PDB file of C-alpha atoms in Angstrom:
ATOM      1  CA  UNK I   1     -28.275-125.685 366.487  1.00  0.00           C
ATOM      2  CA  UNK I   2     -26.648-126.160 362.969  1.00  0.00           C
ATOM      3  CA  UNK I   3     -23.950-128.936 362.793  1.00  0.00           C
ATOM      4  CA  UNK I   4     -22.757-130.408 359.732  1.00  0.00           C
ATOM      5  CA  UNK I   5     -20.988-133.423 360.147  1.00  0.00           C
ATOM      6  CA  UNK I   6     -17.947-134.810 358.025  1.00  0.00           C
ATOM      7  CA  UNK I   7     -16.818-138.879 357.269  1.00  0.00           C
ATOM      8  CA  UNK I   8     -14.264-140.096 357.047  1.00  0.00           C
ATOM      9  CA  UNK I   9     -11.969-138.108 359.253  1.00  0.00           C
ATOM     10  CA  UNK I  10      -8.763-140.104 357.314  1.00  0.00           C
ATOM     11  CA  UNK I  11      -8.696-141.380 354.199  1.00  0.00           C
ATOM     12  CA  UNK I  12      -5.760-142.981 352.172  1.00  0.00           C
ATOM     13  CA  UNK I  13      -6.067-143.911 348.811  1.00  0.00           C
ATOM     14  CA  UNK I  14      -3.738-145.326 345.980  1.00  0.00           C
ATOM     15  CA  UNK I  15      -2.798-142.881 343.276  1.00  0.00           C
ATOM     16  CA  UNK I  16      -4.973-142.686 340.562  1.00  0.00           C
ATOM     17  CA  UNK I  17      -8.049-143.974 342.525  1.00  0.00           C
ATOM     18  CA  UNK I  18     -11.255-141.840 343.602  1.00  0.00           C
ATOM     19  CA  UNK I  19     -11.497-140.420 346.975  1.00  0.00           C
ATOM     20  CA  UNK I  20     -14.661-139.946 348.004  1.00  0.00           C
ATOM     21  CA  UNK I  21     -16.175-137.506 351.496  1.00  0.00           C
ATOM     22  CA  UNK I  22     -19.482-137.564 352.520  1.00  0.00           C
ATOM     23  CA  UNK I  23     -21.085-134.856 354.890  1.00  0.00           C
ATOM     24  CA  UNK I  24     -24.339-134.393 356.673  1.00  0.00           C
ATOM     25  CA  UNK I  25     -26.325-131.039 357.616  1.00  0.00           C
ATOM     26  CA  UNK I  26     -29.120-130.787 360.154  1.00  0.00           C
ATOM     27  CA  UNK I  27     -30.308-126.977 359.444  1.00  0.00           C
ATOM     28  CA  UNK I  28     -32.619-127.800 356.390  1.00  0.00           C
ATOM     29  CA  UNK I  29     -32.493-123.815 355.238  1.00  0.00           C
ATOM     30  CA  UNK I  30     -29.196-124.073 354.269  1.00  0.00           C
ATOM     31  CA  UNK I  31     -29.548-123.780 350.820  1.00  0.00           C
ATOM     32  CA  UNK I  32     -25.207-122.877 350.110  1.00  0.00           C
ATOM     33  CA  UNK I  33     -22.978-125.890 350.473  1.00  0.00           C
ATOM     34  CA  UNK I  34     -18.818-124.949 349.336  1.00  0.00           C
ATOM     35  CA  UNK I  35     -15.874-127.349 350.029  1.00  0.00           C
ATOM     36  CA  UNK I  36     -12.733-125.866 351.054  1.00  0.00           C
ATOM     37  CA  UNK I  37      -9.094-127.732 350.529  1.00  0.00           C
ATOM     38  CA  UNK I  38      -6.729-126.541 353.328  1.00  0.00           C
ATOM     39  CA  UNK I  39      -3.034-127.685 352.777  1.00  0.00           C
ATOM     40  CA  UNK I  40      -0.543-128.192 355.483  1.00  0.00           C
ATOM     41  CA  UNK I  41       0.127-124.571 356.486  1.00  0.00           C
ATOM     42  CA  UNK I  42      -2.124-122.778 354.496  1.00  0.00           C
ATOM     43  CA  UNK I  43      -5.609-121.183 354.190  1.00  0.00           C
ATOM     44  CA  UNK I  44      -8.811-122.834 353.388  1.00  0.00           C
ATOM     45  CA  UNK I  45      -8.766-122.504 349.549  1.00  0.00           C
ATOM     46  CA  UNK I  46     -12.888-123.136 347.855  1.00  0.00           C
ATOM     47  CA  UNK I  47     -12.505-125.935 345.089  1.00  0.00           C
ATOM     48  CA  UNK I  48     -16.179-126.081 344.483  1.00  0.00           C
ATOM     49  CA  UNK I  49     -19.573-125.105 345.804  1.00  0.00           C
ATOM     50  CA  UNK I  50     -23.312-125.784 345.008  1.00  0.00           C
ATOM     51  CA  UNK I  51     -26.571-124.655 345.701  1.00  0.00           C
ATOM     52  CA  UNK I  52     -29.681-126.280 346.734  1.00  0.00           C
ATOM     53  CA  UNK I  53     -31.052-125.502 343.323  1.00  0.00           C
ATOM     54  CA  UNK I  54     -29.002-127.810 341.632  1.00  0.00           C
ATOM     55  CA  UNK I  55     -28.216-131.661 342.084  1.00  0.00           C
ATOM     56  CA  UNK I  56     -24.786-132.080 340.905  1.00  0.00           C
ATOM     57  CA  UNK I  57     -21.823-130.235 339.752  1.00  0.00           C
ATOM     58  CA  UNK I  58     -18.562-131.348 338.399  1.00  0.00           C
ATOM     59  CA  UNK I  59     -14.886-129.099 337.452  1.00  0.00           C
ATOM     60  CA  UNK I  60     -13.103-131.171 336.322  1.00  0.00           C
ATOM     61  CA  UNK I  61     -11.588-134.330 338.811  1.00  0.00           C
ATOM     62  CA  UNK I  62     -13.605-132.995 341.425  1.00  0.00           C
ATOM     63  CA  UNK I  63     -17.991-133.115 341.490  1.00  0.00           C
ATOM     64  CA  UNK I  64     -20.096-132.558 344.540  1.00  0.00           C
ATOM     65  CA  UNK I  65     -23.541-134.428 344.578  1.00  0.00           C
ATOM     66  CA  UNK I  66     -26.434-133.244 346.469  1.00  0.00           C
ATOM     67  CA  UNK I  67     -29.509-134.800 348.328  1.00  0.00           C
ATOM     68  CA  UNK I  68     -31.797-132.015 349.865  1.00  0.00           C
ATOM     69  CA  UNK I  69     -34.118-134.796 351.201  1.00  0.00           C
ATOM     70  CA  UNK I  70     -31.513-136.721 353.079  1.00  0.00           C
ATOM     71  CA  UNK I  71     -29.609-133.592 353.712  1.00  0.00           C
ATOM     72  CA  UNK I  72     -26.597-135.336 352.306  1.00  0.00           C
ATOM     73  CA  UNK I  73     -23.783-133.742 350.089  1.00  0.00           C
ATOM     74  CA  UNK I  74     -20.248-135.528 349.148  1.00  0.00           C
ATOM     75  CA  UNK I  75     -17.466-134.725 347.466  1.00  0.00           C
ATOM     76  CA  UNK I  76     -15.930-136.742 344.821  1.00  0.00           C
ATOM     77  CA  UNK I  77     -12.737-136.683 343.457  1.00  0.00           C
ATOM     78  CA  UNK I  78     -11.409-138.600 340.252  1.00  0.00           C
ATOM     79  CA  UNK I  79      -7.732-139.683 339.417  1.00  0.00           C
ATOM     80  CA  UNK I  80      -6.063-138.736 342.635  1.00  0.00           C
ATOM     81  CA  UNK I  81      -2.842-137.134 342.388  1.00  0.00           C
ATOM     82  CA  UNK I  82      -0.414-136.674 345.081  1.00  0.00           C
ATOM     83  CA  UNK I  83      -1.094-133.015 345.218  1.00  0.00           C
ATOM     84  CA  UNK I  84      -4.488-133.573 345.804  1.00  0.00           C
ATOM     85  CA  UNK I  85      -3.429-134.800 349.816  1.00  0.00           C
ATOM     86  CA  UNK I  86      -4.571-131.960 352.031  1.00  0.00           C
ATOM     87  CA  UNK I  87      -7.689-131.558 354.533  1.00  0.00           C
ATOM     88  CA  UNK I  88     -10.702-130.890 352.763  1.00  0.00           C
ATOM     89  CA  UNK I  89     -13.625-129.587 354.431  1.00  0.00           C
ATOM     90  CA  UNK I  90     -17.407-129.769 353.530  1.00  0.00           C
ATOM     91  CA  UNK I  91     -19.781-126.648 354.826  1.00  0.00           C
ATOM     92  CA  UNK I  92     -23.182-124.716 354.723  1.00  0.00           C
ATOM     93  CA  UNK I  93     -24.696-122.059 354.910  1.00  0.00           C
ATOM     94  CA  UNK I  94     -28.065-120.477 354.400  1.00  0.00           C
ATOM     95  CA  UNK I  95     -29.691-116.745 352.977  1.00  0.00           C
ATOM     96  CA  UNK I  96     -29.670-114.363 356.002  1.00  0.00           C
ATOM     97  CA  UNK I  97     -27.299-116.179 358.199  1.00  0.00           C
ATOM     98  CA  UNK I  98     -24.208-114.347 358.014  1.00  0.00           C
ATOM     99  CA  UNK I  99     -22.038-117.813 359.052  1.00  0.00           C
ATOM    100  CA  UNK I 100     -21.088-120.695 357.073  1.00  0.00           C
ATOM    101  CA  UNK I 101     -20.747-123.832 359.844  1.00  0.00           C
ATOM    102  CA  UNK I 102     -17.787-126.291 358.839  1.00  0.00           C
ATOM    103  CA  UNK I 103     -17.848-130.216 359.071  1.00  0.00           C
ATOM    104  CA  UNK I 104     -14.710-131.303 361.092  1.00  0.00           C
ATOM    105  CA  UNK I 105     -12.719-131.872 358.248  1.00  0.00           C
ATOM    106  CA  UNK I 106     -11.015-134.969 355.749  1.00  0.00           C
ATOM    107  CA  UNK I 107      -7.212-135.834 355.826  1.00  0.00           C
ATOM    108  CA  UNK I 108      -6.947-137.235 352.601  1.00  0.00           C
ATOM    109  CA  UNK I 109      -3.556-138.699 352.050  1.00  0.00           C
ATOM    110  CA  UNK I 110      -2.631-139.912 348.156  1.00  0.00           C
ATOM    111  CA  UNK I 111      -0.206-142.275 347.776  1.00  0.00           C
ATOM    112  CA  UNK I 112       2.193-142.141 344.583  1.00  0.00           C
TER     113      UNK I 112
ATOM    114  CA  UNK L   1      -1.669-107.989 345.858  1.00  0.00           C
ATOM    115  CA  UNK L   2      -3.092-110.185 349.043  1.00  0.00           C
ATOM    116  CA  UNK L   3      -7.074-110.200 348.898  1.00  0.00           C
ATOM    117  CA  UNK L   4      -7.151-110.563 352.592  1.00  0.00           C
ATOM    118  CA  UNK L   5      -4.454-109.677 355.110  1.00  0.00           C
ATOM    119  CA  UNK L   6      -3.873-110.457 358.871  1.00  0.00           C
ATOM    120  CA  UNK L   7      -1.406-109.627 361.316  1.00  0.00           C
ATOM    121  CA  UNK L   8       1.172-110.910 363.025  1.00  0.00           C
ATOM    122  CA  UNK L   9       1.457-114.006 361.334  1.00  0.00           C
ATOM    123  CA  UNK L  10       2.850-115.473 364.408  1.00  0.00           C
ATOM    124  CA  UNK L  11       2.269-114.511 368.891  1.00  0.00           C
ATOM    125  CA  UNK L  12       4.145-116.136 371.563  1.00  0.00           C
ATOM    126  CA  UNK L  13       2.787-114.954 374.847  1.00  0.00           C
ATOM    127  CA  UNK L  14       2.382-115.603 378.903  1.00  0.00           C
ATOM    128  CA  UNK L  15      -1.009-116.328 380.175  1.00  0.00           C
ATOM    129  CA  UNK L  16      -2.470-113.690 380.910  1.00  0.00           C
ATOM    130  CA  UNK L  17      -1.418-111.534 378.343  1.00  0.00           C
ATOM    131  CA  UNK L  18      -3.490-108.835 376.163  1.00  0.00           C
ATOM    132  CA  UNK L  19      -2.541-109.598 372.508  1.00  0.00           C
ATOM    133  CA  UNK L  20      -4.244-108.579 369.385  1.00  0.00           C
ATOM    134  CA  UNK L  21      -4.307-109.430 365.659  1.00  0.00           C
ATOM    135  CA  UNK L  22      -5.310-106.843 362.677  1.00  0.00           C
ATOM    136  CA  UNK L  23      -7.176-107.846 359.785  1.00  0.00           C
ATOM    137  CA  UNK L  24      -7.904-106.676 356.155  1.00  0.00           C
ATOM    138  CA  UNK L  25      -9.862-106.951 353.106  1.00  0.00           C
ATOM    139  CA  UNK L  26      -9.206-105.116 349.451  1.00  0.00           C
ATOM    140  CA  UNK L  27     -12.016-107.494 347.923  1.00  0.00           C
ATOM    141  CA  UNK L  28     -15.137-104.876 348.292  1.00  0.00           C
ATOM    142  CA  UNK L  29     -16.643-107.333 350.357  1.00  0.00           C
ATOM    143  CA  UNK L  30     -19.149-106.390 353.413  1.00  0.00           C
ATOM    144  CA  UNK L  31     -19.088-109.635 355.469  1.00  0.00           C
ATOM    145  CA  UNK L  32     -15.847-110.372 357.546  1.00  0.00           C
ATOM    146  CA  UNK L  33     -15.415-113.154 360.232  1.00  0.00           C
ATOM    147  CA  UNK L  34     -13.283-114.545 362.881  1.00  0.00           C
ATOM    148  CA  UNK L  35     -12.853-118.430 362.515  1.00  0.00           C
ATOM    149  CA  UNK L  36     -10.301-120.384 365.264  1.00  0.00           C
ATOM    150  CA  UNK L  37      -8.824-123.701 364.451  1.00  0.00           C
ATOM    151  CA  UNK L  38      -7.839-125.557 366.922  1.00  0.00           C
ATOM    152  CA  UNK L  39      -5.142-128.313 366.949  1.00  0.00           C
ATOM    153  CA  UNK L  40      -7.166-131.097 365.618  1.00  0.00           C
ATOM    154  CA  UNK L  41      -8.630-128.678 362.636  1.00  0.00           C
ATOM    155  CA  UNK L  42     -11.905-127.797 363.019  1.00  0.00           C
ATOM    156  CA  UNK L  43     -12.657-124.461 362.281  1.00  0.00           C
ATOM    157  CA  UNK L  44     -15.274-122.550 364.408  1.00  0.00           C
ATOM    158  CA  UNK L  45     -17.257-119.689 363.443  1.00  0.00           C
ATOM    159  CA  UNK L  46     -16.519-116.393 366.771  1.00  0.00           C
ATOM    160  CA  UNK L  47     -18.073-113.312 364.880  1.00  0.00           C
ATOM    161  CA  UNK L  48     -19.684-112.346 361.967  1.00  0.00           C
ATOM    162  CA  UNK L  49     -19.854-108.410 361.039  1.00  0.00           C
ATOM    163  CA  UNK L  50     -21.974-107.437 358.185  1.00  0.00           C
ATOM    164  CA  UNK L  51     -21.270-103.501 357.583  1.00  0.00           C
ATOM    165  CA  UNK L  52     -19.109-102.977 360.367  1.00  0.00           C
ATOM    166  CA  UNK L  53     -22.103-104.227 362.522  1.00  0.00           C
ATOM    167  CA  UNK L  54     -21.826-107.164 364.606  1.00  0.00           C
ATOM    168  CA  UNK L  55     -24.107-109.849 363.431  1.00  0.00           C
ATOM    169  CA  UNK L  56     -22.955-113.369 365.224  1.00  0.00           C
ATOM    170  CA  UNK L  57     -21.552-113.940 368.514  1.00  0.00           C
ATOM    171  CA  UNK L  58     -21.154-117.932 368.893  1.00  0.00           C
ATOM    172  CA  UNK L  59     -21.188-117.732 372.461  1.00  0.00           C
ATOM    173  CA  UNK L  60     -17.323-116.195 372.397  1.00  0.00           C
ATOM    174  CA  UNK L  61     -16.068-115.557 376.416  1.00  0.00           C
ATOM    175  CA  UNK L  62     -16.112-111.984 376.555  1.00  0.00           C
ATOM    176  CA  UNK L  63     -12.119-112.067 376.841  1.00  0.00           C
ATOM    177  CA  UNK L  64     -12.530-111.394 373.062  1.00  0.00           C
ATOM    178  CA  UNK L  65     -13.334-108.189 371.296  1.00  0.00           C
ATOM    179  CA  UNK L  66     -13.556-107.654 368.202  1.00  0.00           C
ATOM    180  CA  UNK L  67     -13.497-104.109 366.263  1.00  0.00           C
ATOM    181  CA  UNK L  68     -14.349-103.180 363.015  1.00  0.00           C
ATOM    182  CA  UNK L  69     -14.178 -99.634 362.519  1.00  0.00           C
ATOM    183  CA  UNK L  70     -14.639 -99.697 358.600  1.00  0.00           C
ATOM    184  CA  UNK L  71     -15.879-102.174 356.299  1.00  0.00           C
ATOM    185  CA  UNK L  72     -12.310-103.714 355.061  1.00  0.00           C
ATOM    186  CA  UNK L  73     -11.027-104.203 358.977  1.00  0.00           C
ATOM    187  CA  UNK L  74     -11.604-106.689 361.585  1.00  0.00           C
ATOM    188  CA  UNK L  75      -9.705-106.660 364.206  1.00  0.00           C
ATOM    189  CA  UNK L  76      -9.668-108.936 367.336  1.00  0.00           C
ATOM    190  CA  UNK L  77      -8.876-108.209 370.851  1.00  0.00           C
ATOM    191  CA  UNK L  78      -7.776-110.951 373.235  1.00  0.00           C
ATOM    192  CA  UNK L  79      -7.978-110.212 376.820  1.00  0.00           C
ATOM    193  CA  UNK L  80      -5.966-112.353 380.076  1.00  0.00           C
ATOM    194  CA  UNK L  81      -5.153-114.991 377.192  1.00  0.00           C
ATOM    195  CA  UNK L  82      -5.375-118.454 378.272  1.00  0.00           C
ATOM    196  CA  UNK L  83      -3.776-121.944 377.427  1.00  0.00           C
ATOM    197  CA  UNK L  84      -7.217-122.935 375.290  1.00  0.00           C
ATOM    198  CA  UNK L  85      -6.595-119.881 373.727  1.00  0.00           C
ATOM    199  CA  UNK L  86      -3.639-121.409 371.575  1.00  0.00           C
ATOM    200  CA  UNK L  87      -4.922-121.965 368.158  1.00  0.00           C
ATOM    201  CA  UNK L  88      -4.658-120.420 364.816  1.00  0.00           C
ATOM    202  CA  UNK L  89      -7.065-117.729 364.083  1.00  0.00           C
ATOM    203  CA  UNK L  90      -8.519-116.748 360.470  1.00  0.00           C
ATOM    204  CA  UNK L  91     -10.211-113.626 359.242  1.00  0.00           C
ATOM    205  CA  UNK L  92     -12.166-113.944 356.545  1.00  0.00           C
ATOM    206  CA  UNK L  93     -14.634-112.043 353.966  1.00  0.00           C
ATOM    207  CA  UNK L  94     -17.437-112.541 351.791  1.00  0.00           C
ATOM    208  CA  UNK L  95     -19.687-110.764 349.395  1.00  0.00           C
ATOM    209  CA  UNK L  96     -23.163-110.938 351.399  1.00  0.00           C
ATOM    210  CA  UNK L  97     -25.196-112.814 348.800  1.00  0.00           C
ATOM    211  CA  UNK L  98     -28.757-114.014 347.763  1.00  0.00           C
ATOM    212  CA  UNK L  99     -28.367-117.454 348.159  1.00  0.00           C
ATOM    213  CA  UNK L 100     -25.914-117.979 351.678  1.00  0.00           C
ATOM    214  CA  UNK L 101     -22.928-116.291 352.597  1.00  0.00           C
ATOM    215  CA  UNK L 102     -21.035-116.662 349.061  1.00  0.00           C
ATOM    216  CA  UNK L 103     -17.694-118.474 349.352  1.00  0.00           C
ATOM    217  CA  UNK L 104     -15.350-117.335 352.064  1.00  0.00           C
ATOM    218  CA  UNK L 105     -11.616-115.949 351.256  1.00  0.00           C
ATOM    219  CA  UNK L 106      -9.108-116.522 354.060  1.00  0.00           C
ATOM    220  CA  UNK L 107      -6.768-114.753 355.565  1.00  0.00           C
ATOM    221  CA  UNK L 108      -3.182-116.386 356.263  1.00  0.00           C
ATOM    222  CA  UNK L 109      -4.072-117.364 359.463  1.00  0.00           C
ATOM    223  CA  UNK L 110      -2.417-116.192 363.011  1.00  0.00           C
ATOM    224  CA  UNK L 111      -1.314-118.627 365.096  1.00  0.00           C
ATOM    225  CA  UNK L 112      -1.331-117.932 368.877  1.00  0.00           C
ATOM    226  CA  UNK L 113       0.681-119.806 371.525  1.00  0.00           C
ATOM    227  CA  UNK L 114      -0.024-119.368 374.755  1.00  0.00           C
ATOM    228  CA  UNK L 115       2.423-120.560 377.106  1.00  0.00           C
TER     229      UNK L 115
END
């Protein structure tokens, strides 16, 4: 079935340095692929997203690269700020599947 | 005004309980879900319902219904409740789209204790 999985499940970085997640999907018709921040408490928020028609895309600190071939997308996130600690969560889905299927999830903790 | 909405926020109940939690969306959208996240935070797709029609079941025990009876509600059942049950459940919506399911708006989340 679909799985997408998610590394590193922790990650602790400095203030000011990048953070970066990388995820991996199996179903290769998923062609939708959003990241989600979840802080402590709170709903999944989307930060950014990208389709399979495009190779990068960047707002700001954050971009998400992605490699259709390997099936790889990441998430990459510039001058950490303390705010920016939550889980973050990569995911895909695909047209006509009526589910998006969510990597386990990255506790990112930012250090000030 | 909240774009999606679920209720109660919180349920404390004995095994074997009946317990349910109400959900809504003022977004337009035709797509809801049920998600559960369990303690260690993964979130796992129950039910999908495209038009008030059920679309995905991901293999859910039959303990849980869910009930849509018009496109901005999704409501979910929980029959004889059980200690696995304990997690914290999310509706969510989407606007059915071309390309995937579009991006997913959550709903506060309900967390359920089963004691």
């Amino acid at each position: 079935g679909e799985n997408v999985e998610q590394h590193p499940s922790t990650l602790s970085v400095q203030e000011g340095d990048s953070a970066v997640i990388k995820c991996t999907y199996s179903d290769s018709a998923s062609n939708y692929f959003p990241w989600y921040k979840q802080e402590l408490g709170k709903r999944p928020q989307l930060i950014i997203d990208i389709r399979s028609n495009v190779g990068e895309k960047k707002d700001q600190r954050i971009a998400v690269t992605l490699n259709k071939t390997a099936k790889h997308f990441s998430l990459h996130i510039t001058e950490t700020q303390p705010e920016d600690s939550a889980v973050y969560f990569c995911a895909a889905s695909r047209t006509g599947g009526f589910k998006t299927i969510f990597g386990a999830g990255t506790r990112l903790f930012v250090k000030a | 005004d909240t774009a999606v909405s679920q209720t109660p926020k919180y349920l404390v109940t004995q095994m074997g309980n009946d317990k349910s939690i109400k959900c809504e969306q003022n977004l337009g959208h035709d797509t809801m879900y049920w998600y559960k996240q369990d303690s260690k935070k993964f979130l796992k797709i129950m039910f999908s319902y495209n038009n008030k029609e059920l679309i995905i079941n991901e293999t859910v025990p039959n303990r849980f219904s869910p009930k849509s009876p018009d496109k901005a509600h999704l409501n979910l059942h929980i029959n004889s409740l059980e200690l696995g049950d304990s997690a914290v459940y999310f509706c969510a919506s989407s606007r059915f789209q071309n390309l995937g399911t579009g991006e997913l708006f959550f709903g506060e989340g309900s967390r359920l204790t089963v004691l």
